[in-house]
Short mmCIF file of C-alpha atoms and ligand atoms in Angstrom, two decimals:
data_model
loop_
_atom_site.label_atom_id
_atom_site.label_comp_id
_atom_site.label_asym_id
_atom_site.label_seq_id
_atom_site.Cartn_x
_atom_site.Cartn_y
_atom_site.Cartn_z
CA UNK I 1 -150.26 -71.11 27.43
CA UNK I 2 -149.73 -71.09 23.65
CA UNK I 3 -149.61 -67.94 21.62
CA UNK I 4 -151.46 -68.52 18.33
CA UNK I 5 -149.36 -66.05 16.44
CA UNK I 6 -145.77 -66.86 15.47
CA UNK I 7 -143.17 -64.51 16.87
CA UNK I 8 -140.41 -64.28 14.24
CA UNK I 9 -136.75 -63.58 14.92
CA UNK I 10 -136.59 -61.01 12.12
CA UNK I 11 -139.10 -58.89 10.27
CA UNK I 12 -138.72 -56.57 7.29
CA UNK I 13 -139.80 -53.01 8.05
CA UNK I 14 -141.14 -51.33 4.90
CA UNK I 15 -142.98 -48.01 5.31
CA UNK I 16 -145.86 -46.99 3.04
CA UNK I 17 -143.84 -43.90 2.12
CA UNK I 18 -140.96 -46.10 0.93
CA UNK I 19 -143.31 -48.00 -1.38
CA UNK I 20 -144.72 -44.75 -2.75
CA UNK I 21 -141.40 -43.00 -3.15
CA UNK I 22 -139.65 -45.96 -4.82
CA UNK I 23 -142.50 -46.40 -7.30
CA UNK I 24 -142.15 -42.71 -8.22
CA UNK I 25 -138.44 -43.26 -8.87
CA UNK I 26 -139.17 -46.42 -10.87
CA UNK I 27 -141.42 -44.52 -13.24
CA UNK I 28 -139.25 -41.40 -13.38
CA UNK I 29 -136.97 -42.62 -16.18
CA UNK I 30 -133.85 -42.34 -13.96
CA UNK I 31 -133.26 -45.29 -11.65
CA UNK I 32 -129.51 -45.69 -11.21
CA UNK I 33 -127.19 -43.65 -8.94
CA UNK I 34 -128.26 -40.03 -9.09
CA UNK I 35 -129.80 -37.26 -7.00
CA UNK I 36 -131.66 -39.58 -4.61
CA UNK I 37 -128.45 -41.38 -3.67
CA UNK I 38 -126.92 -37.93 -2.99
CA UNK I 39 -129.91 -37.10 -0.80
CA UNK I 40 -129.63 -40.37 1.14
CA UNK I 41 -125.91 -39.77 1.68
CA UNK I 42 -126.62 -36.24 2.99
CA UNK I 43 -129.15 -37.72 5.42
CA UNK I 44 -126.63 -40.28 6.65
CA UNK I 45 -123.92 -37.60 6.91
CA UNK I 46 -126.16 -35.54 9.12
CA UNK I 47 -127.21 -38.58 11.24
CA UNK I 48 -123.62 -39.70 11.81
CA UNK I 49 -122.27 -36.11 12.04
CA UNK I 50 -119.65 -37.07 9.48
CA UNK I 51 -119.23 -35.71 5.95
CA UNK I 52 -117.32 -38.77 4.70
CA UNK I 53 -120.11 -41.28 4.05
CA UNK I 54 -120.09 -43.37 0.87
CA UNK I 55 -123.12 -45.55 0.09
CA UNK I 56 -122.66 -48.95 -1.57
CA UNK I 57 -124.97 -51.69 -2.84
CA UNK I 58 -124.27 -53.81 0.29
CA UNK I 59 -122.12 -53.86 3.41
CA UNK I 60 -120.22 -56.76 1.85
CA UNK I 61 -119.26 -54.53 -1.10
CA UNK I 62 -118.22 -51.80 1.34
CA UNK I 63 -116.00 -54.23 3.24
CA UNK I 64 -114.53 -55.56 -0.01
CA UNK I 65 -113.75 -52.01 -1.09
CA UNK I 66 -111.96 -51.18 2.18
CA UNK I 67 -109.80 -54.30 2.12
CA UNK I 68 -108.96 -53.65 -1.54
CA UNK I 69 -107.86 -50.12 -0.61
CA UNK I 70 -105.78 -51.47 2.30
CA UNK I 71 -104.07 -53.85 -0.11
CA UNK I 72 -103.54 -51.63 -3.13
CA UNK I 73 -103.10 -48.10 -1.81
CA UNK I 74 -103.01 -48.06 1.98
CA UNK I 75 -105.54 -46.50 4.33
CA UNK I 76 -105.57 -43.47 6.61
CA UNK I 77 -103.08 -40.64 7.05
CA UNK I 78 -100.27 -43.15 7.57
CA UNK I 79 -101.22 -45.10 4.40
CA UNK I 80 -101.04 -48.42 6.23
CA UNK I 81 -100.85 -51.11 3.58
CA UNK I 82 -100.67 -54.88 3.10
CA UNK I 83 -97.14 -55.38 1.74
CA UNK I 84 -95.58 -58.51 3.15
CA UNK I 85 -96.72 -62.15 2.83
CA UNK I 86 -96.96 -62.28 6.64
CA UNK I 87 -99.19 -59.20 6.82
CA UNK I 88 -102.66 -59.94 8.12
CA UNK I 89 -105.90 -58.68 9.62
CA UNK I 90 -106.92 -59.79 13.12
CA UNK I 91 -110.62 -60.58 13.21
CA UNK I 92 -113.45 -62.30 15.04
CA UNK I 93 -114.78 -65.68 13.92
CA UNK I 94 -118.17 -65.08 15.53
CA UNK I 95 -119.94 -63.15 12.79
CA UNK I 96 -121.55 -63.39 9.37
CA UNK I 97 -119.22 -64.70 6.66
CA UNK I 98 -119.72 -61.25 5.08
CA UNK I 99 -117.26 -59.82 7.64
CA UNK I 100 -114.39 -62.14 6.78
CA UNK I 101 -114.91 -63.34 3.23
CA UNK I 102 -114.01 -59.91 1.76
CA UNK I 103 -110.60 -60.29 3.45
CA UNK I 104 -110.09 -63.70 1.85
CA UNK I 105 -111.47 -62.76 -1.55
CA UNK I 106 -108.88 -59.96 -1.66
CA UNK I 107 -106.21 -62.63 -1.00
CA UNK I 108 -105.31 -61.06 2.34
CA UNK I 109 -104.44 -63.27 5.34
CA UNK I 110 -106.54 -63.25 8.44
CA UNK I 111 -105.79 -64.46 11.97
CA UNK I 112 -108.57 -65.45 14.34
CA UNK I 113 -108.95 -63.78 17.71
CA UNK I 114 -110.91 -65.45 20.51
CA UNK I 115 -114.35 -64.20 21.54
CA UNK I 116 -115.31 -62.62 24.85
CA UNK I 117 -117.78 -65.02 26.46
CA UNK I 118 -119.46 -62.22 28.41
CA UNK I 119 -120.74 -60.35 25.35
CA UNK I 120 -119.85 -62.30 22.13
CA UNK I 121 -117.54 -59.50 20.89
CA UNK I 122 -113.89 -59.94 19.94
CA UNK I 123 -111.74 -60.58 23.04
CA UNK I 124 -109.48 -57.56 23.51
CA UNK I 125 -107.28 -59.60 25.88
CA UNK I 126 -106.59 -62.15 23.16
CA UNK I 127 -106.25 -59.40 20.55
CA UNK I 128 -103.44 -57.78 22.55
CA UNK I 129 -101.59 -61.11 22.69
CA UNK I 130 -101.85 -61.70 18.94
CA UNK I 131 -100.70 -58.30 17.66
CA UNK I 132 -97.35 -58.18 15.88
CA UNK I 133 -95.54 -55.99 13.33
CA UNK I 134 -97.51 -57.64 10.50
CA UNK I 135 -100.90 -56.73 11.94
CA UNK I 136 -102.11 -54.11 9.48
CA UNK I 137 -105.75 -53.99 10.51
CA UNK I 138 -108.17 -55.14 13.18
CA UNK I 139 -111.74 -56.00 12.23
CA UNK I 140 -114.36 -55.80 14.96
CA UNK I 141 -118.08 -56.61 14.92
CA UNK I 142 -120.51 -55.16 17.46
CA UNK I 143 -122.41 -58.39 18.11
CA UNK I 144 -126.16 -57.76 18.24
CA UNK I 145 -125.36 -54.05 18.39
CA UNK I 146 -123.54 -54.13 21.75
CA UNK I 147 -120.38 -52.06 21.26
CA UNK I 148 -116.86 -53.35 21.45
CA UNK I 149 -114.97 -51.29 24.07
CA UNK I 150 -113.67 -48.70 21.60
CA UNK I 151 -111.83 -46.71 24.28
CA UNK I 152 -109.73 -49.71 25.21
CA UNK I 153 -109.22 -50.60 21.55
CA UNK I 154 -107.93 -47.07 20.86
CA UNK I 155 -105.53 -47.44 23.80
CA UNK I 156 -104.28 -50.75 22.39
CA UNK I 157 -103.80 -49.04 19.00
CA UNK I 158 -101.78 -46.21 20.62
CA UNK I 159 -99.55 -48.66 22.52
CA UNK I 160 -99.05 -50.58 19.26
CA UNK I 161 -97.95 -47.38 17.50
CA UNK I 162 -95.37 -46.67 20.23
CA UNK I 163 -93.93 -50.15 19.70
CA UNK I 164 -94.13 -50.55 15.91
CA UNK I 165 -94.20 -46.97 14.59
CA UNK I 166 -97.60 -47.14 12.88
CA UNK I 167 -101.24 -47.52 13.82
CA UNK I 168 -103.07 -50.63 12.65
CA UNK I 169 -106.30 -49.68 10.87
CA UNK I 170 -109.49 -50.26 12.87
CA UNK I 171 -112.43 -51.44 10.77
CA UNK I 172 -115.78 -51.59 12.57
CA UNK I 173 -118.33 -53.88 10.96
CA UNK I 174 -121.45 -52.15 12.31
CA UNK I 175 -123.95 -54.31 10.38
CA UNK I 176 -125.70 -55.21 13.68
CA UNK I 177 -125.19 -51.78 15.19
CA UNK I 178 -127.29 -49.14 13.43
CA UNK I 179 -128.37 -46.64 16.10
CA UNK I 180 -126.21 -48.11 18.88
CA UNK I 181 -124.37 -45.64 21.10
CA UNK I 182 -121.12 -46.07 22.99
CA UNK I 183 -120.25 -43.36 25.53
CA UNK I 184 -123.26 -41.38 24.23
CA UNK I 185 -121.92 -41.31 20.66
CA UNK I 186 -123.36 -43.30 17.76
CA UNK I 187 -121.36 -46.21 16.39
CA UNK I 188 -119.83 -44.98 13.16
CA UNK I 189 -118.72 -41.82 14.88
CA UNK I 190 -115.69 -43.00 16.85
CA UNK I 191 -112.93 -42.07 14.41
CA UNK I 192 -112.54 -45.48 12.74
CA UNK I 193 -113.61 -46.81 9.35
CA UNK I 194 -117.15 -48.11 9.88
CA UNK I 195 -119.48 -50.12 7.67
CA UNK I 196 -123.28 -50.38 7.95
CA UNK I 197 -125.74 -52.71 6.22
CA UNK I 198 -129.20 -51.77 4.92
CA UNK I 199 -130.02 -55.34 3.87
CA UNK I 200 -133.58 -56.71 4.14
CA UNK I 201 -133.70 -57.67 7.82
CA UNK I 202 -131.39 -55.04 9.25
CA UNK I 203 -132.74 -52.24 11.50
CA UNK I 204 -133.13 -50.00 8.49
CA UNK I 205 -133.50 -51.49 5.05
CA UNK I 206 -133.12 -50.08 1.55
CA UNK I 207 -133.82 -53.70 0.34
CA UNK I 208 -130.09 -54.10 -0.15
CA UNK I 209 -127.45 -51.49 0.50
CA UNK I 210 -124.82 -50.26 2.88
CA UNK I 211 -122.47 -47.42 3.64
CA UNK I 212 -118.87 -46.84 4.64
CA UNK I 213 -117.81 -44.00 6.91
CA UNK I 214 -114.21 -42.96 6.36
CA UNK I 215 -111.81 -41.11 8.68
CA UNK I 216 -109.60 -39.62 5.97
CA UNK I 217 -110.71 -37.28 3.20
CA UNK I 218 -108.30 -38.89 0.73
CA UNK I 219 -109.79 -42.35 1.34
CA UNK I 220 -113.29 -40.91 1.05
CA UNK I 221 -112.56 -39.31 -2.34
CA UNK I 222 -110.86 -42.46 -3.60
CA UNK I 223 -113.73 -44.72 -2.47
CA UNK I 224 -116.25 -42.56 -4.37
CA UNK I 225 -114.33 -43.34 -7.55
CA UNK I 226 -113.60 -46.99 -6.82
CA UNK I 227 -117.23 -47.87 -6.11
CA UNK I 228 -117.98 -47.20 -9.81
CA UNK I 229 -115.14 -48.49 -12.01
CA UNK I 230 -112.80 -45.63 -11.01
CA UNK I 231 -114.97 -43.03 -12.76
CA UNK I 232 -116.11 -39.72 -11.29
CA UNK I 233 -119.88 -39.66 -11.85
CA UNK I 234 -119.96 -35.87 -11.41
CA UNK I 235 -117.30 -34.99 -13.96
CA UNK I 236 -118.20 -33.00 -17.05
CA UNK I 237 -117.63 -35.29 -20.00
CA UNK I 238 -117.24 -34.29 -23.62
CA UNK I 239 -119.40 -37.28 -24.59
CA UNK I 240 -121.79 -38.26 -21.79
CA UNK I 241 -121.31 -42.04 -22.25
CA UNK I 242 -117.51 -41.84 -22.50
CA UNK I 243 -115.43 -41.26 -19.41
CA UNK I 244 -112.21 -39.32 -19.05
CA UNK I 245 -109.00 -41.14 -18.14
CA UNK I 246 -109.36 -43.83 -15.41
CA UNK I 247 -106.38 -43.83 -13.04
CA UNK I 248 -107.38 -46.68 -10.69
CA UNK I 249 -109.45 -49.78 -11.40
CA UNK I 250 -112.72 -49.85 -9.51
CA UNK I 251 -115.86 -51.95 -9.02
CA UNK I 252 -119.60 -51.80 -9.59
CA UNK I 253 -120.52 -51.32 -5.95
CA UNK I 254 -122.63 -48.16 -6.09
CA UNK I 255 -126.15 -47.76 -4.68
CA UNK I 256 -129.00 -46.79 -7.02
CA UNK I 257 -131.80 -44.22 -6.65
CA UNK I 258 -134.50 -46.89 -6.13
CA UNK I 259 -132.74 -48.36 -3.09
CA UNK I 260 -131.86 -44.88 -1.83
CA UNK I 261 -135.50 -43.72 -1.99
CA UNK I 262 -136.54 -46.73 0.14
CA UNK I 263 -133.70 -46.08 2.57
CA UNK I 264 -134.63 -42.42 2.99
CA UNK I 265 -138.27 -43.11 3.83
CA UNK I 266 -137.55 -46.04 6.15
CA UNK I 267 -134.81 -44.03 7.88
CA UNK I 268 -137.33 -41.58 9.38
CA UNK I 269 -139.52 -44.32 10.85
CA UNK I 270 -136.64 -46.36 12.14
CA UNK I 271 -134.77 -43.51 13.84
CA UNK I 272 -137.93 -41.87 15.22
CA UNK I 273 -139.86 -44.95 16.42
CA UNK I 274 -138.46 -48.42 15.83
CA UNK I 275 -135.01 -48.27 17.45
CA UNK I 276 -136.58 -47.15 20.72
CA UNK I 277 -138.72 -50.31 20.85
CA UNK I 278 -135.68 -52.54 20.27
CA UNK I 279 -133.91 -50.74 23.14
CA UNK I 280 -136.87 -51.22 25.50
CA UNK I 281 -137.29 -54.89 24.64
CA UNK I 282 -133.58 -55.52 25.28
CA UNK I 283 -133.71 -53.74 28.64
CA UNK I 284 -136.79 -55.78 29.56
CA UNK I 285 -134.94 -59.06 28.88
CA UNK I 286 -131.84 -57.84 30.75
CA UNK I 287 -134.03 -57.41 33.80
CA UNK I 288 -136.49 -60.32 33.53
CA UNK I 289 -134.09 -63.05 32.43
CA UNK I 290 -131.19 -62.30 34.77
CA UNK I 291 -132.23 -64.70 37.54
CA UNK I 292 -133.96 -67.40 35.50
CA UNK I 293 -132.53 -70.88 36.20
CA UNK I 294 -130.70 -72.38 33.21
CA UNK I 295 -130.33 -68.99 31.49
CA UNK I 296 -127.33 -66.70 31.46
CA UNK I 297 -127.71 -63.18 30.13
CA UNK I 298 -124.74 -61.31 28.66
CA UNK I 299 -122.87 -58.61 30.53
CA UNK I 300 -124.12 -55.33 29.08
CA UNK I 301 -122.73 -53.10 31.83
CA UNK I 302 -120.59 -50.82 29.63
CA UNK I 303 -121.80 -47.24 28.93
CA UNK I 304 -124.02 -47.88 25.92
CA UNK I 305 -127.49 -47.64 24.40
CA UNK I 306 -128.37 -50.67 22.29
CA UNK I 307 -131.30 -51.15 19.91
CA UNK I 308 -130.53 -54.88 19.89
CA UNK I 309 -130.61 -56.45 16.42
CA UNK I 310 -130.46 -59.87 18.06
CA UNK I 311 -130.69 -60.69 21.77
CA UNK I 312 -128.32 -63.49 22.76
CA UNK I 313 -128.53 -65.65 25.87
CA UNK I 314 -126.69 -68.79 26.96
CA UNK I 315 -128.72 -71.89 27.80
CA UNK I 316 -127.94 -75.47 28.78
CA UNK I 317 -129.39 -78.14 26.45
CA UNK I 318 -129.83 -75.72 23.56
CA UNK I 319 -131.58 -78.21 21.28
CA UNK I 320 -134.19 -78.81 23.98
CA UNK I 321 -134.56 -75.04 24.43
CA UNK I 322 -135.09 -74.49 20.71
CA UNK I 323 -137.68 -77.29 20.53
CA UNK I 324 -139.54 -75.89 23.53
CA UNK I 325 -139.64 -72.39 22.01
CA UNK I 326 -140.70 -73.72 18.61
CA UNK I 327 -143.60 -75.61 20.20
CA UNK I 328 -144.72 -72.27 21.64
CA UNK I 329 -144.43 -70.51 18.25
CA UNK I 330 -141.34 -68.48 19.17
CA UNK I 331 -138.53 -68.41 16.60
CA UNK I 332 -134.94 -68.82 17.84
CA UNK I 333 -131.63 -69.23 16.04
CA UNK I 334 -127.88 -69.10 16.51
CA UNK I 335 -127.99 -66.57 13.62
CA UNK I 336 -124.33 -66.89 12.58
CA UNK I 337 -122.16 -70.03 12.44
CA UNK I 338 -118.61 -69.46 13.68
CA UNK I 339 -116.52 -68.70 10.58
CA UNK I 340 -113.33 -70.52 11.57
CA UNK I 341 -114.64 -74.09 11.12
CA UNK I 342 -115.27 -73.94 7.35
CA UNK I 343 -113.11 -75.90 4.92
CA UNK I 344 -112.14 -72.74 3.03
CA UNK I 345 -110.37 -71.34 6.10
CA UNK I 346 -108.76 -74.55 7.30
CA UNK I 347 -105.24 -73.13 7.00
CA UNK I 348 -106.02 -70.44 9.60
CA UNK I 349 -107.40 -72.87 12.19
CA UNK I 350 -106.26 -72.09 15.72
CA UNK I 351 -107.37 -72.83 19.27
CA UNK I 352 -110.07 -70.48 20.53
CA UNK I 353 -110.85 -71.85 24.00
CA UNK I 354 -113.17 -69.07 25.12
CA UNK I 355 -115.41 -69.36 22.04
CA UNK I 356 -115.37 -73.17 22.41
CA UNK I 357 -116.54 -72.81 26.00
CA UNK I 358 -119.87 -71.17 25.16
CA UNK I 359 -120.64 -71.49 21.44
CA UNK I 360 -122.84 -74.55 22.01
CA UNK I 361 -124.95 -72.67 24.52
CA UNK I 362 -125.67 -69.42 22.72
CA UNK I 363 -129.06 -68.73 21.19
CA UNK I 364 -130.95 -65.62 20.03
CA UNK I 365 -134.56 -64.74 20.88
CA UNK I 366 -136.88 -62.19 19.18
CA UNK I 367 -136.21 -58.61 20.33
CA UNK I 368 -137.09 -56.22 17.48
CA UNK I 369 -139.83 -53.62 17.09
CA UNK I 370 -142.46 -56.26 16.12
CA UNK I 371 -142.17 -57.87 19.59
CA UNK I 372 -145.00 -56.29 21.59
CA UNK I 373 -145.06 -55.89 25.37
CA UNK I 374 -147.41 -58.89 25.48
CA UNK I 375 -145.08 -60.92 23.23
CA UNK I 376 -142.00 -60.26 25.32
CA UNK I 377 -143.84 -61.20 28.52
CA UNK I 378 -144.98 -64.41 26.82
CA UNK I 379 -141.38 -65.12 25.70
CA UNK I 380 -140.03 -64.65 29.24
CA UNK I 381 -142.78 -66.83 30.75
CA UNK I 382 -142.15 -69.55 28.16
CA UNK I 383 -138.45 -69.55 29.06
CA UNK I 384 -139.30 -69.67 32.78
CA UNK I 385 -141.40 -72.83 32.22
CA UNK I 386 -138.14 -74.68 31.55
CA UNK I 387 -137.35 -77.17 28.78
C1 LIG Z 401 -121.90 -58.78 10.82
C2 LIG Z 401 -122.33 -58.62 9.41
N1 LIG Z 401 -121.51 -58.01 8.54
C3 LIG Z 401 -121.85 -57.83 7.24
C4 LIG Z 401 -123.07 -58.26 6.76
C5 LIG Z 401 -123.36 -58.11 5.31
O1 LIG Z 401 -124.33 -57.18 5.04
P1 LIG Z 401 -124.88 -57.05 3.54
O2 LIG Z 401 -125.93 -58.11 3.38
O3 LIG Z 401 -125.44 -55.66 3.49
O4 LIG Z 401 -123.77 -57.24 2.62
C6 LIG Z 401 -123.96 -58.90 7.63
C7 LIG Z 401 -125.26 -59.37 7.15
O5 LIG Z 401 -126.01 -60.00 7.84
C8 LIG Z 401 -123.59 -59.06 8.99
O6 LIG Z 401 -124.40 -59.66 9.87
#
């Protein structure tokens, strides 16, 4: 059976209200960061039950900002800071370059940690082995939205503090994980610094955009300044174009009112309707693909609720699998190349046997809200035909 319609891996969700609202902002005469960004931030604060949310023009900017703060000022109550040439961030290579390139573009060292073959997240076993006194931060990515075991990570952080006298900073790159829950609590709400992306094909888009959730009020206040040159946008100035004294150099990373108006309107649809469909489609695959010959599903047994952004399986003869799916009009992709094999990171190359053991088998299939019940049945049947 061939489905005449293509089933894409990603689809942009743009609500009619977002189109209307953004066109009102566009013709309002005020389009940069202003009251609509404030409104979007309030909405996110209420969603994440956290008052320390700073929007940015992308998740990449947010990550760059955090690493800059780690390097220049220190983060958290303990002001953990990159100080020594051996200082580094432990991170996963299985992610978008956007996770790791902000580390490198801040001239901070990274060290690769192996990847857990059961769920594509950073291996906490390997992480424990690689920690040392120069580990100033750990970067994790919730692959596809499935949470890293944050309880175990917290325990590792506490043991580290007993040994070295400070807590490494935990940075959660939640770009895949909008709406995911771990132990019944949303990602972004587990006491770490967390970054979300509102880029075009993410669960919720503001066209481009992102946010950072901080766990220290000092970092939150500083980030609000640093995202716009180091200037307080709310200050009362004697001359409205001329700022008061700038104490710390900042960037142009702020969100604008046009993007915020799109984010606000899409937010309601995504959180009320779309995420639920992603969750159901993922649960359907967990069940229907678990005993299919030649297919291995991931282990999603931890206490979580996942509106999968991508659904990853392992297959033998991946090229054959991809060809077979393409012939049946179903898009598939590996989505992200492993970051550690690029020329620009050659000096950090290290053996990652677990990632090596499965990276050539992993592949993602369509799972988002546009995949109908009929589509997902068709996808499962097409996989069952073999390749
Ligand atoms: C894991 C991860 N982190 C960060 C980003 C960057 O997001 P943005 O495009 O908002 O900068 C992406 C984008 O795909 C991503 O997949």
